[in-house]
Coordinates of C-alpha atoms in Angstrom, one line a residue:
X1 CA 77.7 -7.5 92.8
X2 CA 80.6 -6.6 90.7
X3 CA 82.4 -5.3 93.6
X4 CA 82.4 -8.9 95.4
X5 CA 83.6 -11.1 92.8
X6 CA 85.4 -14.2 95.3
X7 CA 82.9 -16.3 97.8
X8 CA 85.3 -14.3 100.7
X9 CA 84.2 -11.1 100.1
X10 CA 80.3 -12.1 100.5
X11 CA 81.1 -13.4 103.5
X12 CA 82.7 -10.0 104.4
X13 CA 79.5 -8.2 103.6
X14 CA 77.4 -11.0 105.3
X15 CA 79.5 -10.7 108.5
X16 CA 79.1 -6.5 108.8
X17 CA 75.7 -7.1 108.1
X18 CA 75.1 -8.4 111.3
X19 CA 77.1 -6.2 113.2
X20 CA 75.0 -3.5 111.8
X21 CA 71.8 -5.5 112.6
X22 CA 72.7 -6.2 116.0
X23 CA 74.0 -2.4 116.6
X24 CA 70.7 -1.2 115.6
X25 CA 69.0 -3.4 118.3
X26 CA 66.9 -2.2 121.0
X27 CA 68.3 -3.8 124.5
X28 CA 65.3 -6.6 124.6
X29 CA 66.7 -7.9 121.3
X30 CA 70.1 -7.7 122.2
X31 CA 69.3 -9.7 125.0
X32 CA 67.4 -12.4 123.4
X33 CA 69.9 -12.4 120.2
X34 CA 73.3 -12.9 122.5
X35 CA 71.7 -12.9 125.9
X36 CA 73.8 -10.2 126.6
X37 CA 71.8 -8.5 130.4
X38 CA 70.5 -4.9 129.4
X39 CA 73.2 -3.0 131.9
X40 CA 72.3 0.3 131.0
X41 CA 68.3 -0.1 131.0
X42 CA 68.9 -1.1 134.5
X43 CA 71.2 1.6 135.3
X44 CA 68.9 4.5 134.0
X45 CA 65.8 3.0 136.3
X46 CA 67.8 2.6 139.4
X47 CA 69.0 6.7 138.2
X48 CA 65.5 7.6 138.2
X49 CA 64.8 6.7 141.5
X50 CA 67.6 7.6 143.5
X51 CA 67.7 11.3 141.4
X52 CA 64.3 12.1 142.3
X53 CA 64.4 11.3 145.8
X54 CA 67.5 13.7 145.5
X55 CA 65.6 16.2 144.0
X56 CA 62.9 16.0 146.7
X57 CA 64.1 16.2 149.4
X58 CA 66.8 19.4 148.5
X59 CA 63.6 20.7 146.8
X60 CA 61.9 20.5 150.2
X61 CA 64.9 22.5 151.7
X62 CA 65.4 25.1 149.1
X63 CA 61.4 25.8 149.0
X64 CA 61.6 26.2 153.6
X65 CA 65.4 28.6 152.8
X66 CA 63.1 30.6 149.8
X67 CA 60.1 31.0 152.3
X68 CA 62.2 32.4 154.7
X69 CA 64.1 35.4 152.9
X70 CA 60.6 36.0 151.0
X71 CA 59.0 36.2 154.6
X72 CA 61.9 38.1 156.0
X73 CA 62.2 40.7 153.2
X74 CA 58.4 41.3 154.0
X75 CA 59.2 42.0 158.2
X76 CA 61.7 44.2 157.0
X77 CA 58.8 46.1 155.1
X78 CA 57.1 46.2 157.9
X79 CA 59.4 47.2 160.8
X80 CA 61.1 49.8 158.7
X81 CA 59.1 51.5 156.7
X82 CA 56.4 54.0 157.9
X83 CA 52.5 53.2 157.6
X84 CA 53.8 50.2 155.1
X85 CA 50.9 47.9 153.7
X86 CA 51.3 44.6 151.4
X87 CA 50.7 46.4 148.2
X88 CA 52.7 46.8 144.8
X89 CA 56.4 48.6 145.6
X90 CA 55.7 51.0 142.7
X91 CA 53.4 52.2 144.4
X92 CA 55.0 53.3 147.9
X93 CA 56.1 57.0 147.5
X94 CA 56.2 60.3 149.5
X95 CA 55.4 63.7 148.4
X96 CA 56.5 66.4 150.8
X97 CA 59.5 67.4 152.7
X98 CA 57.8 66.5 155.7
X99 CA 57.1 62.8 154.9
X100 CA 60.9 62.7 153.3
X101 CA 62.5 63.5 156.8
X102 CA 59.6 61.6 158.9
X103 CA 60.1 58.3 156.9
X104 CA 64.3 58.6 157.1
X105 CA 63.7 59.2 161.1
X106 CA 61.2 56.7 161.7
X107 CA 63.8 53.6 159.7
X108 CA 66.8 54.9 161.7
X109 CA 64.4 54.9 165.2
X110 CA 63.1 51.3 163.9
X111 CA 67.1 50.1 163.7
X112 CA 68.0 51.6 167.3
X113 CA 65.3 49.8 169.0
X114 CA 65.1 46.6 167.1
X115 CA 66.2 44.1 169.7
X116 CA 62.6 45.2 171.4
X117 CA 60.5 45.2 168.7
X118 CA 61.1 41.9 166.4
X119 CA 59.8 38.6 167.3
X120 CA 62.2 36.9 165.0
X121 CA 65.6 35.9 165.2
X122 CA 66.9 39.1 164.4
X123 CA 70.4 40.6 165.6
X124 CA 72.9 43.7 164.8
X125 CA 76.0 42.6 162.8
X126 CA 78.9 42.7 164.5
X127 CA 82.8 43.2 163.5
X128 CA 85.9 43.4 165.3
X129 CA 83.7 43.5 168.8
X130 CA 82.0 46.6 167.8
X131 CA 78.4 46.5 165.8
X132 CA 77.9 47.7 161.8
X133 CA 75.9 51.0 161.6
X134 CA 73.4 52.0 160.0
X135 CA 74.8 54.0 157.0
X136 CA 72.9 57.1 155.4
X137 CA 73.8 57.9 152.1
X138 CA 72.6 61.3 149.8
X139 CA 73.5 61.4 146.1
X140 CA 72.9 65.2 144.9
X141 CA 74.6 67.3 142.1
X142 CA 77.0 69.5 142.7
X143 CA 76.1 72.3 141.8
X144 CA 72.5 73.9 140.8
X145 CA 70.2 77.1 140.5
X146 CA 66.9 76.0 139.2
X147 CA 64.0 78.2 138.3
X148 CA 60.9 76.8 136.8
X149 CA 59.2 79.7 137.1
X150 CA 61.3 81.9 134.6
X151 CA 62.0 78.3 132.6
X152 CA 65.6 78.7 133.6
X153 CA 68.4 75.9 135.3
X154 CA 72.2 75.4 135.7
X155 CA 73.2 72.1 136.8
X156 CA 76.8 70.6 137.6
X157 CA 76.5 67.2 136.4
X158 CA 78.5 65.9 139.0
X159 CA 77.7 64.1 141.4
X160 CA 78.4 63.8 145.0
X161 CA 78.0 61.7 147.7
X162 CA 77.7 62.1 151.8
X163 CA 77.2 59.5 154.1
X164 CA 76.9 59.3 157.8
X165 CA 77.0 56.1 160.5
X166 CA 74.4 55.8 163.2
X167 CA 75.5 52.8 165.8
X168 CA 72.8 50.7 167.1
X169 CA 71.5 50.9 170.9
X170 CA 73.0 54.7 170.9
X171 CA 70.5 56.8 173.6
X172 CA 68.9 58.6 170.9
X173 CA 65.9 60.8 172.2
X174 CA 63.0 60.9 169.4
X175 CA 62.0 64.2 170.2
X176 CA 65.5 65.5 169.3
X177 CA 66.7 63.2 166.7
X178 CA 66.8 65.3 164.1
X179 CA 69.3 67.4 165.9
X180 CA 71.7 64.7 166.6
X181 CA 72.1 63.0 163.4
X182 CA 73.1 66.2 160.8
X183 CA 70.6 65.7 158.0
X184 CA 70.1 68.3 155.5
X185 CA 68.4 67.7 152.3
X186 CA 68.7 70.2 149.5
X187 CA 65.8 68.3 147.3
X188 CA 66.2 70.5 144.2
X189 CA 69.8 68.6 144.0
X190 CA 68.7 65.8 145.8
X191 CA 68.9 62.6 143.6
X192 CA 68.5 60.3 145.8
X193 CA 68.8 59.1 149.4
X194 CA 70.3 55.1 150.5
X195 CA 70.0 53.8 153.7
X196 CA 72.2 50.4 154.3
X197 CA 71.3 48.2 157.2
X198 CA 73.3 45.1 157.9
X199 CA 71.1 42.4 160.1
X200 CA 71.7 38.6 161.2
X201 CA 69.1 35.9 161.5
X202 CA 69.0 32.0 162.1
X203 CA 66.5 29.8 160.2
X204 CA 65.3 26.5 162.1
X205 CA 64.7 24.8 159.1
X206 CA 62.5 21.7 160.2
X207 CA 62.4 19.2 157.7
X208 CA 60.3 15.4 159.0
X209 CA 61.1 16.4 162.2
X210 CA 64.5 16.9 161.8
X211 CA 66.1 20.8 162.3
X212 CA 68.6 22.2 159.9
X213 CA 70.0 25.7 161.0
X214 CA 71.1 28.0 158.9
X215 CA 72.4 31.5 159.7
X216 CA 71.3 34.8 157.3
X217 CA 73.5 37.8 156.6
X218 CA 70.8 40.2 155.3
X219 CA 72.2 43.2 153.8
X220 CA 69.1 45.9 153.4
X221 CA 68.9 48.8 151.3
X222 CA 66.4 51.7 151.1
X223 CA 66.3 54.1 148.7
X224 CA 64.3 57.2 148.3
X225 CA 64.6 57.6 144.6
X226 CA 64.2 61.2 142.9
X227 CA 66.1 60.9 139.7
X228 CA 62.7 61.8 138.0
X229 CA 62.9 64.8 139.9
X230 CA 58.6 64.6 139.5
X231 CA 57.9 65.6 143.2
X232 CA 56.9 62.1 144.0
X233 CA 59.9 60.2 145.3
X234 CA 59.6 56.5 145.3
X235 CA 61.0 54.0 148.2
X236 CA 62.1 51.0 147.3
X237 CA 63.6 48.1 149.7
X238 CA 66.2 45.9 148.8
X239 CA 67.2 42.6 150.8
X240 CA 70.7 41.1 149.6
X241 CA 70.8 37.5 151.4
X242 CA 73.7 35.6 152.6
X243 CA 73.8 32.3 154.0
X244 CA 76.9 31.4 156.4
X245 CA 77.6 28.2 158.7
X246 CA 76.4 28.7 162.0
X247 CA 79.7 28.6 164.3
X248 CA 78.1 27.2 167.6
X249 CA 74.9 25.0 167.0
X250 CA 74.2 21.7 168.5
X251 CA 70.7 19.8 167.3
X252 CA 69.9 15.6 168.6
X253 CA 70.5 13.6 165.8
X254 CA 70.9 16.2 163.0
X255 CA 73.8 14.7 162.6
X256 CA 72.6 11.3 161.2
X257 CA 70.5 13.1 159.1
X258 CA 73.0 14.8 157.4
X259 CA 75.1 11.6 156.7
X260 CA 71.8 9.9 155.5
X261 CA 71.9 12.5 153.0
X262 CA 75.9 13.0 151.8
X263 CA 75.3 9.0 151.4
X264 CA 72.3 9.6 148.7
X265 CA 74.4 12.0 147.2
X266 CA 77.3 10.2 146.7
X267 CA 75.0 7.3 145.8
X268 CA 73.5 9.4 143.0
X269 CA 77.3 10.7 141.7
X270 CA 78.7 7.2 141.5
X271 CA 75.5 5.9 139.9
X272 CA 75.8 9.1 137.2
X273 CA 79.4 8.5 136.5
X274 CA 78.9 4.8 135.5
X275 CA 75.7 5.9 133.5
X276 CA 77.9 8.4 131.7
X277 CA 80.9 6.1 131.0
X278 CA 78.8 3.1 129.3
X279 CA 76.9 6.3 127.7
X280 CA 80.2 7.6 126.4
X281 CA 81.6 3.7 125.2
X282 CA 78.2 3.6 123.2
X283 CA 79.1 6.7 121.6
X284 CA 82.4 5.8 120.5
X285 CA 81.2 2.7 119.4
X286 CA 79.3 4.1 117.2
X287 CA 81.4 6.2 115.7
X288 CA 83.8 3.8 115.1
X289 CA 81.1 1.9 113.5
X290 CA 80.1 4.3 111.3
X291 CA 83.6 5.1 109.6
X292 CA 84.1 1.3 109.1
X293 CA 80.6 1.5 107.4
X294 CA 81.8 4.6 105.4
X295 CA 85.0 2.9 104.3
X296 CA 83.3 -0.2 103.5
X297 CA 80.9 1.1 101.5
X298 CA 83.7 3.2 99.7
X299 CA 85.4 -0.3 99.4
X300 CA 82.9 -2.8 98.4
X301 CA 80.4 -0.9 96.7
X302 CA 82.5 2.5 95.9
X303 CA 80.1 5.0 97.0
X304 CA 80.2 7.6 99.5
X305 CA 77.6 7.3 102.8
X306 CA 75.9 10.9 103.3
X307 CA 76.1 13.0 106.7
X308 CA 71.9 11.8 107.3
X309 CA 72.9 8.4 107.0
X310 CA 76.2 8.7 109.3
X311 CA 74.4 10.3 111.6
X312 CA 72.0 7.6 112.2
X313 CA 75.0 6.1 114.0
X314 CA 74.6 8.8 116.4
X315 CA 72.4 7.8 119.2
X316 CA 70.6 11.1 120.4
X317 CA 69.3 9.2 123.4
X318 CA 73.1 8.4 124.6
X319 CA 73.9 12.3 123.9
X320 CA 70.7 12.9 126.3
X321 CA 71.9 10.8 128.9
X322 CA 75.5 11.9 128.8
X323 CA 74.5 15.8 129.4
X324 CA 72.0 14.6 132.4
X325 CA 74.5 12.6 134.0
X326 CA 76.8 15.9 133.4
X327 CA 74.2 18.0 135.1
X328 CA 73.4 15.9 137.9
X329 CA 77.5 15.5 139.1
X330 CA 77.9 18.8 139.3
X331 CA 74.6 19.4 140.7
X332 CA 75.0 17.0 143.4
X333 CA 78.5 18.2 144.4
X334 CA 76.9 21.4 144.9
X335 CA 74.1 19.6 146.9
X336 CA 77.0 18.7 149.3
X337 CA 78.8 21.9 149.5
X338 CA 75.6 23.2 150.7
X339 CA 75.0 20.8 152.5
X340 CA 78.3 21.2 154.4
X341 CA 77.8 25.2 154.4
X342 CA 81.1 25.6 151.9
X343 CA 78.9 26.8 149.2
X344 CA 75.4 28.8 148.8
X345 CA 74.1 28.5 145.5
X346 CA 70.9 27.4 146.2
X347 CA 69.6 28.7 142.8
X348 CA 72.3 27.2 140.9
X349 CA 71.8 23.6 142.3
X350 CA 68.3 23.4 141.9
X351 CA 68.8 24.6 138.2
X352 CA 71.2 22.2 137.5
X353 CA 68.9 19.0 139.2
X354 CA 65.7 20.5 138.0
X355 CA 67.4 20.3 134.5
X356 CA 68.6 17.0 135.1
X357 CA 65.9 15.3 136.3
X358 CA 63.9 16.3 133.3
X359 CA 65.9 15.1 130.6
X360 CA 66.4 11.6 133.3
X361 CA 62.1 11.2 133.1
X362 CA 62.3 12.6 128.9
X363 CA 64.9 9.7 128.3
X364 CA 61.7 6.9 129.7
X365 CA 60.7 7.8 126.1
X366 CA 63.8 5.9 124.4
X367 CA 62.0 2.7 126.1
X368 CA 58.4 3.3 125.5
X369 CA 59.4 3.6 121.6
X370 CA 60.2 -0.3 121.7
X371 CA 55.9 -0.8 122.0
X372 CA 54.9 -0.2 118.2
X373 CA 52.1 2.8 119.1
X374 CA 54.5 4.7 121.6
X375 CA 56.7 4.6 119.0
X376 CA 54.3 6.3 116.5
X377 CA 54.3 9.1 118.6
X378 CA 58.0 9.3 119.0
X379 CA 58.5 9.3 115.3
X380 CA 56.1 11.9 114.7
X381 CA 57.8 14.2 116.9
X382 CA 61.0 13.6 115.3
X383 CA 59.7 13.8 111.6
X384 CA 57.9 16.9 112.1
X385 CA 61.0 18.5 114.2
X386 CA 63.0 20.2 111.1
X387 CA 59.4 21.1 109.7
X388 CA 58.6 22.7 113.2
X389 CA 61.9 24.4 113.7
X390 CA 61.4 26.5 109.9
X391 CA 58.4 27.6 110.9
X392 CA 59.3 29.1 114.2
X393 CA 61.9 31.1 112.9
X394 CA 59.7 32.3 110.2
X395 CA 57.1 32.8 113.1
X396 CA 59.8 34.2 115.3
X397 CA 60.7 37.0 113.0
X398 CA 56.9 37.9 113.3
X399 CA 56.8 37.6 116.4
X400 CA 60.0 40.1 117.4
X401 CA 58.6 42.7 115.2
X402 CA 55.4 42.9 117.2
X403 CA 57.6 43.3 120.2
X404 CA 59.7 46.3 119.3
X405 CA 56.3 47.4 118.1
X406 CA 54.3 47.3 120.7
X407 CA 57.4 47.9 123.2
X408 CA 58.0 51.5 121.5
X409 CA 54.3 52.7 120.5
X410 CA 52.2 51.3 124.0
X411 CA 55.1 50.9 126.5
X412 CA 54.4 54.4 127.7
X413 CA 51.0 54.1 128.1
X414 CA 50.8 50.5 128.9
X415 CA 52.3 48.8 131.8
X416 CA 52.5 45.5 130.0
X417 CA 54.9 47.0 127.5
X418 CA 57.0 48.7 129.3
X419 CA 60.3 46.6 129.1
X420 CA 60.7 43.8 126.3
X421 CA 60.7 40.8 128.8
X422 CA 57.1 42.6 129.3
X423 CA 55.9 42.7 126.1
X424 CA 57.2 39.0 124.9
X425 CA 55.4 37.8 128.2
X426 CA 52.1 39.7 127.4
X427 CA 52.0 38.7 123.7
X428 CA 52.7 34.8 124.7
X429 CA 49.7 35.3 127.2
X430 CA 47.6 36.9 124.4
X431 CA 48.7 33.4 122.2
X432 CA 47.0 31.2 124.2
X433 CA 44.2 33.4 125.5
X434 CA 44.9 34.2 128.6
X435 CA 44.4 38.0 130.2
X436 CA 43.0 39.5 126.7
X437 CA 40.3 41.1 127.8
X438 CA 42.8 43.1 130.7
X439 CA 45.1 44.3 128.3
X440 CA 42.5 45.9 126.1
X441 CA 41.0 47.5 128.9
X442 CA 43.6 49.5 130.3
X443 CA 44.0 51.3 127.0
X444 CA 40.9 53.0 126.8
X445 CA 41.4 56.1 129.0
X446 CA 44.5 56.9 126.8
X447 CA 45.6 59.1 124.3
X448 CA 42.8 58.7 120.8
X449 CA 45.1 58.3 118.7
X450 CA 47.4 55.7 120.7
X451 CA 44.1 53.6 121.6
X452 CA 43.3 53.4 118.0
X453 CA 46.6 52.0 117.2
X454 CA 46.4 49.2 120.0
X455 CA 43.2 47.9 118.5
X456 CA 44.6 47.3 115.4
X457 CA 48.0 46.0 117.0
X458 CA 46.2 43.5 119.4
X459 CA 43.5 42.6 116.9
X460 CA 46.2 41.8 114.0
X461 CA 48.5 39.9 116.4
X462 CA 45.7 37.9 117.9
X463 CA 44.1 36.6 114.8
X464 CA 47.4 36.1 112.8
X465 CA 49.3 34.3 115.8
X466 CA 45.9 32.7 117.7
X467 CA 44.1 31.6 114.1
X468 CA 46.7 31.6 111.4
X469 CA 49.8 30.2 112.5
X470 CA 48.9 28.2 115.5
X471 CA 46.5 26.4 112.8
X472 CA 49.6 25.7 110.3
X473 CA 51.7 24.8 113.0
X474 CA 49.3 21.8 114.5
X475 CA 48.8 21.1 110.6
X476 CA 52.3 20.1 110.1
X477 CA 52.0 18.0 113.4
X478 CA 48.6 15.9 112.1
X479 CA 49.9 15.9 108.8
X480 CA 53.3 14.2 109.7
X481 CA 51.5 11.9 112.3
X482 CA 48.8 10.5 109.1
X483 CA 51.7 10.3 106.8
X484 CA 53.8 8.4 109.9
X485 CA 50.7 5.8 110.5
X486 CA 50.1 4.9 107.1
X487 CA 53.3 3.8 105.8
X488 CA 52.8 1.8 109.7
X489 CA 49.8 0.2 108.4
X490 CA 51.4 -0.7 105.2
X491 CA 54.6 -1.8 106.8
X492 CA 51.7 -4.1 109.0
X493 CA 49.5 -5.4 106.0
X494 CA 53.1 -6.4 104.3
X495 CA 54.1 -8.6 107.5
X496 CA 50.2 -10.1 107.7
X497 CA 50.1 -11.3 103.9
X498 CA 54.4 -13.0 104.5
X499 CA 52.8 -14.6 107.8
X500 CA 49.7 -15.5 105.7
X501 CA 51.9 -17.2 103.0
X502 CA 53.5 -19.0 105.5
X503 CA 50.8 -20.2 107.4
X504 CA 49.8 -21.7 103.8
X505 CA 53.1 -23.0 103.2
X506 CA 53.0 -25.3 106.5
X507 CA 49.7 -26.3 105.9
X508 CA 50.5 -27.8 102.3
X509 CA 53.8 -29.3 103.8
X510 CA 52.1 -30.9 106.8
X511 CA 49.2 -32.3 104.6
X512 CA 51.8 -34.2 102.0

């Protein structure tokens, strides 16, 4: 090359020749180049491991601390509200005066005598020696003289708000409650009526034989909702969960358990945290790597190296790792602030290990790509990933218009369109088959007009999305894949025919 004239500089280029060969080595050739022990290989199994027992056995806990306020929220159906059955909330409503006042009595009798009808572990809040009432709430307008019958109203848009405290265990006679609590209702104001109940509870969580206690603030809220002012008010309960150390608990060889399990999880932090230093050192390496190969290259040869091929110095598995390792720390730490009743975020910690422990099992991939036909399948998915991403945001654009679409013309009418979460749900479920024939059925007592259009909007988004697209986008998969295995079976008949040749060339040299 005219850029190396002197024997000094080709032994430059041979030298960075092999540092770039030996950087782009997998950890089984490393090892058999400079013997040098695979470290992080090692780490990332002994990770694995350790991170999924983690996630099992908090996974076990969370699911028994779920079941209880999902059971509990369904007592509190039960004990407090009248005639209740395990049907859809939406559906539990009143319609007359009568039933109004009944149901409002029949909670606030429920809440007096609680202690003698729950079989749980349920108890009356208590502060400052004295326990938490029951609070009755009424939201109303101020001011209003409504008269349907001459099509005539005048509302204060203000609204006010009343309340009044009933103390549990207060001798309260049925027959003359409604004398001594001062309810009046004036329902052509009324917009809407909250009842706040604060109740304890203590979970024996029994986990292998092993109890856990937790105790439950449950903050309940009813509401009698009549902003619709339709004559049919809706009631809705609410159960606002909070989960506090239990001040006076004593369980045989909990204790144990619990250091079992601050030991797994520091385990699992200290294994993390060397994982995400040799992680970070590769990372640096390789950057440093590349602008030495961008200056050489500038040097030597006086060209400049594009952003593709710099970024090939950029290992996306190492990047991987580091955010897992990131998620895990700080989803273990939480683990033990839970665990140690400092912290509560239960939903949080299991979102930060779920996450985790899925990019821990996705990064077994890097290692299965060293075998030639695993690796086939890796480099399709990365070949086809720019082509994929174009065509779902050309398919995405499709796909939002149908939404507003279908959330604005059949959310009325249907109740899978009736909020956009809805309506993306329904028309992902309408993708991939699933619950077509329901969703066409419920439009057929509607209005003409609107059941016309929903036959063409479900027929068009089915065969475009289900037919059309879905076909191109598995096309650009297969056609990446046949493109990826041929120029593998070239790469393979080139390495047969040099082995071929040298095969010949030993047989001639052994035969002089």
């Amino acid at each position: 090359s005219p850029y190396c004239p002197n024997p000094g500089d080709s032994i430059v280029v041979e030298d960075f020749r092999r540092k770039l060969k030996y950087f782009f080595m997998n950890p089984c050739e490393k090892y058999r180049a400079r013997g040098r022990k695979p470290w992080k290989l090692m780490l990332q199994i002994l990770k694995i491991a350790i991170i999924t027992f983690q996630l099992v056995s908090f996974g076990l806990s969370n699911q028994m601390m779920v079941t209880f306020k999902d059971e509990n929220l369904m007592v509190f159906k039960h004990l407090f509200l009248k005639e209740y059955q395990d049907q859809r909330v939406d559906r539990y409503a009143v319609y007359t005066k009568t039933d109004v006042y009944d149901h409002i009595y029949y909670i606030i009798r429920r809440f007096i005598n609680l202690q003698n009808l729950t079989v749980g572990n349920h108890g009356y809040e208590t502060m400052q020696g004295g326990y938490i009432p029951l609070i009755l709430c009424q939201e109303f307008y101020r001011n209003s003289n409504i008269s349907p019958g001459n099509d005539t109203f005048n509302i204060d848009p203000h609204v006010d708000k009343e309340c009044i405290s009933i103390y549990p265990l207060e001798p309260l006679d049925d027959n003359s409650l409604s004398k001594d609590v001062n309810l009046s209702l004036d329902f052509k104001r009324l917009l809407s009526v909250n009842i706040y109940l604060t109740l304890k509870a203590i979970n024996l969580q029994t986990v292998r034989h092993h109890v856990f206690p937790d105790c439950y603030d449950f903050t309940i809220t009813i509401e009698f909702d009549n902003r619709a002012c339709s004559g049919r008010i809706k009631i809705n309960l609410e159960n606002d969960v909070g989960i506090n150390e239990c001040k006076d608990w004593n369980v045989a060889g909990t204790f144990m358990k619990n250091n079992q399990l601050l030991l797994i999880d520091s385990m699992v932090i200290i294994a993390c945290f060397m994982s995400l230093i040799l992680c970070i050192r590769s990372v640096c390496s390789g950057t440093q790597l590349q602008l030495h190969y961008t200056a050489f290259f500038h040097t030597y040869y006086g060209k400049t190296v594009s952003w593709s091929e710099r970024w090939e110095f950029v290992n996306g598995w190492y990047i991987l790792i580091i955010v897992s390792d990131t998620l895990t720390i700080a989803g273990s730490a939480l683990k033990i602030g839970i665990q140690t009743k400092d912290l509560t975020n239960y939903d949080v910690c299991s979102i930060l290990l779920g996450a985790s422990t899925i990019l821990v099992w996705v990064g077994v991939i890097r290692y299965l790509g060293f075998f030639q036909k695993y690796n086939i399948l890796i480099l399709t998915l990365r070949a086809a990933f720019p082509n994929v991403i174009r065509f779902s945001c050309c398919a995405g654009l499709i796909y939002l218009g149908y939404c507003f679409c279908g959330w604005i013309v059949l959310g009325p009418y249907h109740e899978k369109f009736r909020t956009l979460d809805k309506v993306t749900e329904c028309l992902f479920s309408l993708i991939i088959g699933d619950d077509s024939y329901s969703t066409f059925k419920k439009m057929r007592e509607k209005n003409y007009m609107v059941w016309l259009f929903s036959r063409l909007y479900l027929y068009s988004f089915i065969s475009l999305f289900s037919y059309m697209l879905l076909s191109l986008f598995i096309a650009f998969i297969t056609d990446t894949y046949e493109t990826i295995k041929v120029s593998f079976a070239l790469q393979l008949k080139v390495w047969l025919k040099n082995s071929h040749s040298q095969l010949n060339s030993v047989f001639i040299f052994f035969m002089m």
